[in-house]
mmCIF file of C-alpha atoms in Angstrom:
data_model
loop_
_atom_site.group_PDB
_atom_site.id
_atom_site.type_symbol
_atom_site.label_atom_id
_atom_site.label_comp_id
_atom_site.label_asym_id
_atom_site.label_seq_id
_atom_site.Cartn_x
_atom_site.Cartn_y
_atom_site.Cartn_z
ATOM 1 C CA LEU A 1 98.456 90.536 109.492
ATOM 2 C CA GLY A 2 95.222 91.498 107.760
ATOM 3 C CA PRO A 3 92.046 93.555 108.022
ATOM 4 C CA GLY A 4 89.941 93.261 111.157
ATOM 5 C CA GLY A 5 87.548 90.323 111.272
ATOM 6 C CA SER A 6 89.518 88.154 108.847
ATOM 7 C CA GLY A 7 90.667 85.652 111.499
ATOM 8 C CA VAL A 8 94.247 86.833 112.038
ATOM 9 C CA SER A 9 94.475 85.874 115.731
ATOM 10 C CA VAL A 10 93.154 82.331 115.275
ATOM 11 C CA LEU A 11 95.434 81.620 112.317
ATOM 12 C CA ALA A 12 98.437 83.105 114.147
ATOM 13 C CA ALA A 13 97.731 80.748 117.051
ATOM 14 C CA ALA A 14 97.335 77.812 114.659
ATOM 15 C CA ALA A 15 100.648 78.683 112.996
ATOM 16 C CA ALA A 16 102.413 78.832 116.360
ATOM 17 C CA LEU A 17 100.980 75.453 117.371
ATOM 18 C CA SER A 18 101.783 73.719 114.089
ATOM 19 C CA ASP A 19 104.808 71.409 114.373
ATOM 20 C CA ARG A 20 105.404 71.631 110.635
ATOM 21 C CA THR A 21 106.315 75.314 110.870
ATOM 22 C CA ALA A 22 109.041 74.842 113.483
ATOM 23 C CA HIS A 23 112.490 75.534 112.000
ATOM 24 C CA PRO A 24 115.298 75.222 114.590
ATOM 25 C CA ARG A 25 118.171 77.666 114.336
ATOM 26 C CA ALA A 26 121.464 76.338 113.059
ATOM 27 C CA GLY A 27 123.795 75.411 115.893
ATOM 28 C CA VAL A 28 121.081 75.208 118.566
ATOM 29 C CA ARG A 29 120.835 71.885 120.386
ATOM 30 C CA VAL A 30 117.409 70.431 120.959
ATOM 31 C CA GLY A 31 116.255 71.245 124.486
ATOM 32 C CA THR A 32 118.455 74.313 124.997
ATOM 33 C CA ASP A 33 115.571 76.745 124.474
ATOM 34 C CA ARG A 34 111.866 76.882 123.751
ATOM 35 C CA GLY A 35 110.527 76.313 120.252
ATOM 36 C CA THR A 36 107.996 79.065 119.498
ATOM 37 C CA VAL A 37 106.540 82.128 121.178
ATOM 38 C CA LEU A 38 103.231 83.602 120.047
ATOM 39 C CA VAL A 39 103.208 87.362 120.678
ATOM 40 C CA SER A 40 99.851 89.122 120.945
ATOM 41 C CA LEU A 41 99.889 92.932 120.832
ATOM 42 C CA ASP A 42 96.192 93.268 121.651
ATOM 43 C CA GLY A 43 95.673 93.887 125.356
ATOM 44 C CA ARG A 44 92.038 92.750 125.037
ATOM 45 C CA SER A 45 92.701 89.648 122.935
ATOM 46 C CA TYR A 46 90.795 86.439 123.718
ATOM 47 C CA VAL A 47 93.744 84.274 122.689
ATOM 48 C CA PRO A 48 94.670 83.318 126.317
ATOM 49 C CA GLU A 49 91.143 82.019 126.937
ATOM 50 C CA ARG A 50 91.114 80.118 123.654
ATOM 51 C CA LEU A 51 94.437 78.485 124.472
ATOM 52 C CA GLY A 52 93.378 77.721 128.033
ATOM 53 C CA VAL A 53 96.103 79.666 129.832
ATOM 54 C CA LEU A 54 96.188 82.467 132.385
ATOM 55 C CA ARG A 55 96.178 86.065 131.186
ATOM 56 C CA LEU A 56 99.527 87.391 132.457
ATOM 57 C CA PRO A 57 100.470 90.456 130.356
ATOM 58 C CA GLY A 58 104.217 90.865 129.963
ATOM 59 C CA GLU A 59 105.062 87.293 130.996
ATOM 60 C CA ALA A 60 105.655 84.302 128.724
ATOM 61 C CA VAL A 61 103.100 81.608 129.640
ATOM 62 C CA PRO A 62 103.659 77.970 128.539
ATOM 63 C CA VAL A 63 100.867 76.698 126.280
ATOM 64 C CA THR A 64 102.386 73.364 125.244
ATOM 65 C CA ALA A 65 105.782 71.725 125.683
ATOM 66 C CA ASP A 66 107.154 73.777 122.773
ATOM 67 C CA VAL A 67 104.962 76.880 122.565
ATOM 68 C CA ASP A 68 104.685 79.942 124.825
ATOM 69 C CA LEU A 69 102.240 82.847 124.722
ATOM 70 C CA LEU A 70 103.381 86.412 125.436
ATOM 71 C CA GLN A 71 100.598 88.976 125.643
ATOM 72 C CA VAL A 72 101.886 92.540 125.603
ATOM 73 C CA ASP A 73 100.038 95.236 127.550
ATOM 74 C CA PRO A 74 100.400 98.462 125.490
ATOM 75 C CA LEU A 75 99.614 100.707 128.480
ATOM 76 C CA LYS A 76 102.337 99.149 130.655
ATOM 77 C CA ILE A 77 104.864 99.433 127.812
ATOM 78 C CA ILE A 78 104.092 103.141 127.397
ATOM 79 C CA GLU A 79 104.231 103.863 131.128
ATOM 80 C CA GLY A 80 107.573 102.097 131.542
ATOM 81 C CA ALA A 81 109.180 103.825 128.550
ATOM 82 C CA TRP A 82 107.838 107.230 129.564
ATOM 83 C CA ALA A 83 109.153 106.843 133.109
ATOM 84 C CA ASP A 84 112.648 106.168 131.722
ATOM 85 C CA PHE A 85 112.432 109.093 129.303
ATOM 86 C CA THR A 86 111.177 111.623 131.850
ATOM 87 C CA THR A 87 114.041 110.629 134.155
ATOM 88 C CA ALA A 88 116.406 111.868 131.434
ATOM 89 C CA LEU A 89 114.305 115.008 130.951
ATOM 90 C CA ALA A 90 114.291 115.784 134.680
ATOM 91 C CA ALA A 91 118.080 115.473 134.734
ATOM 92 C CA VAL A 92 118.241 118.032 131.922
ATOM 93 C CA VAL A 93 115.962 120.503 133.707
ATOM 94 C CA GLY A 94 117.774 120.329 137.058
ATOM 95 C CA GLY A 95 116.103 123.521 138.262
ATOM 96 C CA ARG A 96 117.043 125.487 135.126
ATOM 97 C CA SER A 97 114.565 127.193 132.811
ATOM 98 C CA MET A 98 116.676 126.915 129.652
ATOM 99 C CA LEU A 99 114.128 124.640 127.965
ATOM 100 C CA PRO A 100 110.612 125.399 129.321
ATOM 101 C CA PHE A 101 108.873 122.705 127.235
ATOM 102 C CA VAL A 102 111.256 120.090 128.644
ATOM 103 C CA GLY A 103 110.141 120.953 132.159
ATOM 104 C CA THR A 104 106.504 120.563 131.160
ATOM 105 C CA LEU A 105 107.150 117.149 129.640
ATOM 106 C CA ALA A 106 109.162 116.023 132.653
ATOM 107 C CA SER A 107 106.265 116.878 134.960
ATOM 108 C CA LEU A 108 103.901 114.394 133.260
ATOM 109 C CA ALA A 109 103.527 111.214 135.301
ATOM 110 C CA PRO A 110 103.403 107.870 133.426
ATOM 111 C CA GLY A 111 99.914 107.166 134.776
ATOM 112 C CA GLU A 112 98.569 110.302 133.071
ATOM 113 C CA LEU A 113 99.236 108.870 129.630
ATOM 114 C CA SER A 114 96.895 106.600 127.686
ATOM 115 C CA SER A 115 98.709 106.830 124.368
ATOM 116 C CA LEU A 116 101.411 108.757 122.541
ATOM 117 C CA PRO A 117 100.655 109.233 118.827
ATOM 118 C CA GLY A 118 103.131 107.185 116.804
ATOM 119 C CA ALA A 119 105.256 106.322 119.827
ATOM 120 C CA GLN A 120 102.943 103.547 121.053
ATOM 121 C CA GLU A 121 103.386 101.575 117.832
ATOM 122 C CA PHE A 122 107.149 102.090 117.991
ATOM 123 C CA LEU A 123 107.319 100.852 121.582
ATOM 124 C CA LEU A 124 105.261 97.741 120.805
ATOM 125 C CA LEU A 125 107.427 96.889 117.808
ATOM 126 C CA ARG A 126 110.541 97.422 119.896
ATOM 127 C CA GLN A 127 109.141 94.909 122.380
ATOM 128 C CA VAL A 128 108.729 92.396 119.529
ATOM 129 C CA ARG A 129 112.325 93.084 118.447
ATOM 130 C CA ASP A 130 113.559 92.448 121.981
ATOM 131 C CA VAL A 131 111.669 89.139 122.125
ATOM 132 C CA ALA A 132 113.073 88.090 118.748
ATOM 133 C CA THR A 133 116.663 88.852 119.744
ATOM 134 C CA ALA A 134 116.475 87.432 123.283
ATOM 135 C CA GLY A 135 117.825 84.035 122.186
ATOM 136 C CA ARG A 136 115.112 82.313 124.207
ATOM 137 C CA TRP A 137 112.962 81.041 121.324
ATOM 138 C CA GLN A 138 113.717 79.553 117.937
ATOM 139 C CA ARG A 139 110.730 81.192 116.246
ATOM 140 C CA VAL A 140 108.495 84.166 116.934
ATOM 141 C CA VAL A 141 104.933 84.371 115.580
ATOM 142 C CA VAL A 142 103.490 87.880 115.902
ATOM 143 C CA ASP A 143 99.714 88.333 115.933
ATOM 144 C CA LEU A 144 99.054 91.826 114.541
ATOM 145 C CA SER A 145 95.285 91.733 115.051
ATOM 146 C CA GLY A 146 93.870 94.470 117.249
ATOM 147 C CA VAL A 147 96.357 97.185 116.235
ATOM 148 C CA GLY A 148 93.972 99.196 114.042
ATOM 149 C CA ASP A 149 95.516 100.092 110.670
ATOM 150 C CA VAL A 150 98.195 97.397 110.528
ATOM 151 C CA MET A 151 100.164 99.022 107.694
ATOM 152 C CA ALA A 152 100.275 102.360 109.533
ATOM 153 C CA PHE A 153 101.380 100.390 112.606
ATOM 154 C CA LEU A 154 104.335 98.894 110.720
ATOM 155 C CA ARG A 155 105.167 102.310 109.251
ATOM 156 C CA ALA A 156 105.460 103.913 112.724
ATOM 157 C CA PRO A 157 109.278 103.601 113.144
ATOM 158 C CA THR A 158 109.825 105.307 109.780
ATOM 159 C CA VAL A 159 107.447 108.143 110.667
ATOM 160 C CA LEU A 160 108.871 108.600 114.169
ATOM 161 C CA SER A 161 112.450 108.706 112.891
ATOM 162 C CA ALA A 162 111.505 111.338 110.314
ATOM 163 C CA ALA A 163 109.704 113.394 112.979
ATOM 164 C CA LEU A 164 112.739 113.326 115.288
ATOM 165 C CA GLU A 165 114.954 114.474 112.437
ATOM 166 C CA ARG A 166 112.584 117.347 111.680
ATOM 167 C CA LEU A 167 112.158 118.464 115.299
ATOM 168 C CA TRP A 168 115.823 118.167 116.309
ATOM 169 C CA PRO A 169 118.128 117.200 113.399
ATOM 170 C CA ARG A 170 120.874 114.766 114.311
ATOM 171 C CA HIS A 171 123.740 117.100 113.437
ATOM 172 C CA ALA A 172 122.179 119.840 115.604
ATOM 173 C CA ARG A 173 121.524 117.654 118.649
ATOM 174 C CA LEU A 174 125.042 116.201 118.564
ATOM 175 C CA ALA A 175 126.564 119.675 118.265
ATOM 176 C CA GLU A 176 124.400 121.113 121.066
ATOM 177 C CA ALA A 177 125.178 118.138 123.319
ATOM 178 C CA ALA A 178 128.901 118.790 122.831
ATOM 179 C CA GLU A 179 128.525 122.480 123.653
ATOM 180 C CA LYS A 180 125.993 122.134 126.494
ATOM 181 C CA PRO A 181 126.669 119.188 128.829
ATOM 182 C CA ALA A 182 123.174 119.586 130.298
ATOM 183 C CA LEU A 183 121.734 118.431 126.962
ATOM 184 C CA ALA A 184 124.022 115.421 126.574
ATOM 185 C CA GLN A 185 121.704 113.006 128.406
ATOM 186 C CA LEU A 186 118.629 114.150 126.478
ATOM 187 C CA SER A 187 120.523 113.952 123.189
ATOM 188 C CA ALA A 188 121.642 110.422 124.053
ATOM 189 C CA ALA A 189 118.031 109.412 124.797
ATOM 190 C CA ILE A 190 116.827 110.793 121.447
ATOM 191 C CA GLU A 191 119.762 109.136 119.701
ATOM 192 C CA GLY A 192 118.823 105.805 121.262
ATOM 193 C CA ILE A 193 115.208 106.133 120.090
ATOM 194 C CA ASP A 194 116.296 106.985 116.558
ATOM 195 C CA ARG A 195 118.755 104.073 116.531
ATOM 196 C CA ASP A 196 115.948 101.729 117.583
ATOM 197 C CA CYS A 197 113.758 103.173 114.813
ATOM 198 C CA GLN A 198 116.394 102.368 112.200
ATOM 199 C CA ASP A 199 116.832 98.893 113.678
ATOM 200 C CA LEU A 200 113.085 98.233 113.420
ATOM 201 C CA ILE A 201 112.910 99.595 109.866
ATOM 202 C CA ASP A 202 115.606 97.126 108.838
ATOM 203 C CA LEU A 203 114.017 94.258 110.778
ATOM 204 C CA ILE A 204 110.512 94.663 109.328
ATOM 205 C CA ALA A 205 111.842 94.475 105.762
ATOM 206 C CA ASP A 206 114.460 91.770 106.451
ATOM 207 C CA PRO A 207 113.740 88.888 104.016
ATOM 208 C CA HIS A 208 116.279 86.596 105.707
ATOM 209 C CA GLY A 209 114.633 86.439 109.131
ATOM 210 C CA VAL A 210 111.076 87.691 108.582
ATOM 211 C CA ALA A 211 108.121 86.324 106.615
ATOM 212 C CA ALA A 212 104.834 88.246 106.445
ATOM 213 C CA HIS A 213 101.535 86.416 105.976
ATOM 214 C CA LEU A 214 98.414 88.284 104.850
ATOM 215 C CA VAL A 215 95.034 86.969 106.022
ATOM 216 C CA VAL A 216 91.867 87.990 104.141
ATOM 217 C CA ASP A 217 88.355 86.616 104.348
ATOM 218 C CA ALA A 218 87.014 84.727 101.336
ATOM 219 C CA GLY A 219 84.177 87.198 100.760
ATOM 220 C CA ASP A 220 83.914 90.183 98.455
ATOM 221 C CA ARG A 221 85.380 92.495 101.112
ATOM 222 C CA GLY A 222 88.540 90.397 101.459
ATOM 223 C CA ILE A 223 89.155 90.187 97.726
ATOM 224 C CA ARG A 224 88.532 93.918 97.250
ATOM 225 C CA CYS A 225 91.030 94.922 99.941
ATOM 226 C CA LEU A 226 93.625 92.348 98.831
ATOM 227 C CA ALA A 227 94.873 94.490 95.935
ATOM 228 C CA ASP A 228 95.481 97.460 98.241
ATOM 229 C CA TYR A 229 97.296 95.333 100.832
ATOM 230 C CA LEU A 230 99.528 93.778 98.177
ATOM 231 C CA ALA A 231 100.370 97.182 96.679
ATOM 232 C CA ILE A 232 101.151 98.701 100.087
ATOM 233 C CA SER A 233 103.331 95.725 101.016
ATOM 234 C CA ASP A 234 105.266 96.351 97.770
ATOM 235 C CA LEU A 235 105.696 100.005 98.696
ATOM 236 C CA MET A 236 106.915 99.178 102.211
ATOM 237 C CA GLY A 237 109.163 96.343 101.014
ATOM 238 C CA LEU A 238 107.510 93.803 103.339
ATOM 239 C CA PRO A 239 108.810 90.251 102.823
ATOM 240 C CA LEU A 240 105.351 88.852 102.039
ATOM 241 C CA ARG A 241 105.372 85.051 101.746
ATOM 242 C CA SER A 242 101.750 83.952 101.739
ATOM 243 C CA VAL A 243 98.142 85.024 101.356
ATOM 244 C CA LEU A 244 95.714 83.043 103.504
ATOM 245 C CA VAL A 245 92.149 83.142 102.137
ATOM 246 C CA ASN A 246 90.023 82.328 105.176
ATOM 247 C CA GLU A 247 86.677 80.687 104.466
ATOM 248 C CA GLY A 248 86.012 80.321 108.190
ATOM 249 C CA THR A 249 84.707 83.881 108.611
ATOM 250 C CA GLY A 250 81.278 82.893 107.313
ATOM 251 C CA GLN A 251 81.741 84.745 104.027
ATOM 252 C CA SER A 252 82.668 83.131 100.758
ATOM 253 C CA ALA A 253 82.688 84.504 97.252
ATOM 254 C CA PRO A 254 82.909 82.231 94.196
ATOM 255 C CA GLY A 255 86.333 82.344 92.592
ATOM 256 C CA ALA A 256 88.072 83.902 95.627
ATOM 257 C CA LEU A 257 91.144 81.720 95.145
ATOM 258 C CA ASP A 258 91.341 82.511 91.414
ATOM 259 C CA ALA A 259 90.983 86.239 92.124
ATOM 260 C CA ALA A 260 93.808 86.144 94.684
ATOM 261 C CA GLN A 261 96.110 84.231 92.331
ATOM 262 C CA ALA A 262 95.336 86.624 89.478
ATOM 263 C CA LEU A 263 96.231 89.629 91.650
ATOM 264 C CA LEU A 264 99.540 88.080 92.633
ATOM 265 C CA GLY A 265 100.481 87.529 89.002
ATOM 266 C CA GLU A 266 104.257 87.177 88.837
ATOM 267 C CA HIS A 267 104.771 87.113 92.632
ATOM 268 C CA ALA A 268 106.325 83.647 92.551
ATOM 269 C CA ASP A 269 107.529 83.935 96.159
ATOM 270 C CA VAL A 270 103.996 84.434 97.526
ATOM 271 C CA ALA A 271 101.881 81.314 98.076
ATOM 272 C CA VAL A 272 98.068 81.363 98.183
ATOM 273 C CA THR A 273 96.380 79.021 100.664
ATOM 274 C CA VAL A 274 92.663 78.542 101.293
ATOM 275 C CA ILE A 275 91.739 77.904 104.935
ATOM 276 C CA PRO A 276 88.516 75.824 104.938
ATOM 277 C CA VAL A 277 85.675 76.207 107.406
ATOM 278 C CA ALA A 278 86.405 74.422 110.688
ATOM 279 C CA ASP A 279 84.096 71.852 112.244
ATOM 280 C CA GLY A 280 82.686 73.670 115.245
ATOM 281 C CA PRO A 281 83.819 76.827 117.054
ATOM 282 C CA LEU A 282 87.544 77.481 117.476
ATOM 283 C CA ASP A 283 87.261 78.190 121.180
ATOM 284 C CA ARG A 284 89.850 75.838 122.657
ATOM 285 C CA LEU A 285 93.398 74.611 122.113
ATOM 286 C CA ALA A 286 92.505 71.166 120.722
ATOM 287 C CA ARG A 287 90.248 72.660 118.047
ATOM 288 C CA ILE A 288 92.753 75.321 116.976
ATOM 289 C CA ARG A 289 95.424 72.599 116.589
ATOM 290 C CA ARG A 290 93.284 70.936 113.927
ATOM 291 C CA ILE A 291 94.081 73.830 111.587
ATOM 292 C CA HIS A 292 97.233 72.594 109.860
ATOM 293 C CA LEU A 293 99.052 75.685 108.723
ATOM 294 C CA ASP A 294 102.459 75.235 107.103
ATOM 295 C CA LEU A 295 103.707 78.795 106.705
ATOM 296 C CA PRO A 296 106.408 79.368 104.066
ATOM 297 C CA ARG A 297 109.851 80.261 105.398
ATOM 298 C CA PRO A 298 111.727 83.504 104.658
ATOM 299 C CA THR A 299 113.392 83.402 101.239
ATOM 300 C CA GLY A 300 116.219 85.904 101.693
ATOM 301 C CA ARG A 301 114.998 87.745 98.578
ATOM 302 C CA PRO A 302 113.793 91.354 99.095
ATOM 303 C CA ARG A 303 110.512 92.517 97.602
ATOM 304 C CA GLY A 304 109.059 95.789 96.370
ATOM 305 C CA SER A 305 110.919 98.943 97.345
ATOM 306 C CA SER A 306 113.442 96.870 99.317
ATOM 307 C CA ALA A 307 114.542 95.377 95.991
ATOM 308 C CA LEU A 308 114.850 98.680 94.097
ATOM 309 C CA THR A 309 117.574 98.960 91.465
ATOM 310 C CA VAL A 310 119.444 101.949 90.059
ATOM 311 C CA SER A 311 120.866 101.903 86.538
ATOM 312 C CA HIS A 312 122.685 104.387 84.317
ATOM 313 C CA VAL A 313 120.634 104.464 81.116
ATOM 314 C CA ALA A 314 121.980 107.374 79.053
ATOM 315 C CA GLY A 315 124.418 110.269 78.789
ATOM 316 C CA GLU A 316 127.764 111.029 80.389
ATOM 317 C CA ASP A 317 128.792 113.058 83.430
ATOM 318 C CA LEU A 318 126.314 115.913 84.036
ATOM 319 C CA ASP A 319 124.173 114.748 81.090
ATOM 320 C CA SER A 320 123.683 111.311 82.639
ATOM 321 C CA VAL A 321 120.253 109.807 83.161
ATOM 322 C CA PHE A 322 119.626 107.283 85.959
ATOM 323 C CA GLU A 323 116.557 105.128 86.495
ATOM 324 C CA LEU A 324 115.305 103.889 89.867
ATOM 325 C CA VAL A 325 112.941 100.910 89.492
ATOM 326 C CA TRP A 326 111.017 98.528 91.727
ATOM 327 C CA ARG A 327 108.069 96.202 91.268
ATOM 328 C CA GLN A 328 104.957 98.015 92.468
ATOM 329 C CA GLY A 329 101.301 97.032 92.393
ATOM 330 C CA LEU A 330 98.939 99.875 91.481
ATOM 331 C CA PRO A 331 95.250 99.067 92.059
ATOM 332 C CA ASP A 332 94.113 102.681 91.543
ATOM 333 C CA PRO A 333 96.314 104.680 89.131
ATOM 334 C CA GLU A 334 94.409 107.903 89.867
ATOM 335 C CA ARG A 335 95.631 107.821 93.477
ATOM 336 C CA LEU A 336 99.344 107.458 92.708
ATOM 337 C CA GLU A 337 101.365 110.429 93.982
ATOM 338 C CA VAL A 338 105.138 110.832 94.034
ATOM 339 C CA GLY A 339 106.989 113.667 95.736
ATOM 340 C CA ARG A 340 110.382 114.364 97.213
ATOM 341 C CA SER A 341 111.489 115.497 100.654
ATOM 342 C CA GLY A 342 115.242 115.680 101.179
ATOM 343 C CA ASP A 343 116.707 112.202 100.774
ATOM 344 C CA ASP A 344 113.283 110.518 100.654
ATOM 345 C CA LEU A 345 110.752 109.825 97.952
ATOM 346 C CA LEU A 346 107.224 110.294 99.295
ATOM 347 C CA VAL A 347 105.123 107.730 97.444
ATOM 348 C CA THR A 348 101.353 107.470 97.921
ATOM 349 C CA ILE A 349 99.535 104.294 96.848
ATOM 350 C CA SER A 350 95.777 103.879 97.468
ATOM 351 C CA GLY A 351 95.807 106.686 100.025
ATOM 352 C CA PHE A 352 98.814 105.251 101.930
ATOM 353 C CA ARG A 353 101.964 107.407 101.966
ATOM 354 C CA PHE A 354 105.394 105.966 102.673
ATOM 355 C CA PRO A 355 108.883 107.537 102.507
ATOM 356 C CA VAL A 356 111.357 105.496 100.451
ATOM 357 C CA ARG A 357 114.979 106.394 101.215
ATOM 358 C CA LEU A 358 116.964 107.220 98.075
ATOM 359 C CA PRO A 359 120.239 105.380 97.400
ATOM 360 C CA SER A 360 123.233 107.626 98.057
ATOM 361 C CA VAL A 361 124.081 107.933 94.348
ATOM 362 C CA LEU A 362 120.742 109.700 93.707
ATOM 363 C CA ARG A 363 120.528 112.010 96.716
ATOM 364 C CA ARG A 364 122.261 114.878 94.927
ATOM 365 C CA CYS A 365 120.277 114.317 91.745
ATOM 366 C CA THR A 366 117.030 115.884 90.560
ATOM 367 C CA VAL A 367 113.907 113.896 89.658
ATOM 368 C CA THR A 368 113.206 114.460 85.970
ATOM 369 C CA GLY A 369 110.298 112.090 85.377
ATOM 370 C CA ALA A 370 108.230 109.161 86.596
ATOM 371 C CA ASP A 371 106.254 106.373 84.988
ATOM 372 C CA TRP A 372 104.503 103.115 85.826
ATOM 373 C CA ARG A 373 104.559 100.309 83.297
ATOM 374 C CA ASP A 374 104.682 96.508 83.243
ATOM 375 C CA GLY A 375 103.950 96.459 86.982
ATOM 376 C CA ARG A 376 106.979 98.581 87.864
ATOM 377 C CA LEU A 377 107.417 102.114 89.159
ATOM 378 C CA ILE A 378 110.167 103.925 87.229
ATOM 379 C CA LEU A 379 111.713 107.248 88.245
ATOM 380 C CA ARG A 380 114.350 109.116 86.264
ATOM 381 C CA PHE A 381 117.095 111.275 87.771
ATOM 382 C CA ALA A 382 119.754 113.654 86.485
ATOM 383 C CA PRO A 383 122.743 115.220 88.278
#
């Protein structure tokens, strides 16, 4: 992942093609499945042409003996999911006018849709999840170029789950489904979407099976945005494993490597690698394979908000004081905002807001203070 124009798609392809990054699953015999699949979520990506294969959206195309390419067509994913969902809605309507808005939604044909705000990102990530759990490949490399704001893209399951809870709270939809059989199918469809959201939230922050790699160009723009990306990855709990400083974008600032290492500071789990300028254009498979990219493996250690801790620091019983702490970069202290909504903390870093779910022990407590020191965000709670 990385900002547009930093070379994400080329380096993702190079990582997929690199033999040194292949890590077979335990218990899998050689030859029982394919090695790696490169997943592209950009329907207009030039990766198929660069790899010399046919553009067949939705189908895994062999690139080499061990590597496949799967290009996902966002429009087809949306149309297919919407067709399934409106089938459930139509069954609910069944000629009744009990829910007028449901009838309106059910009347929309899949071909009338170009995008659904928030839902498109969720559906694409669910497709990645399905590929990763299919048991067909040992390793999945996901190219997140072409998705716009990549951090907002990864946040989509969290936002969609929160929206569903606001629009039709889980306790209410389960109760109404029990009382009104006509709503049971719709409730089950919503429940399935929310369950997939929670699954994706866990998967994206899973340090045992996932490693995130941030690509930035070696110019001033890349170094300036690096601090924000690192801070937001802390906030989201992404299992970041490497920063790739790409000199092949035609921009290079003196001291780019030193600046990246200084920003990482105590992030011992995050490696910094400089990708030198390639000899000639990277427009074909043989040339992309010359980029030797040995991506670090997942560590199993959570980062940022996924590694938050809660400790009892003072008092007894109702006079107790608890502290919630996680390591959090803060490139712009003036833009730090912390709020509370139900069981979530709403934390804003560099203009990016993310809900952090409170541990159960703190959900019936009140926030009494907040601080940021020594690179850590500290919040205090009292019963």
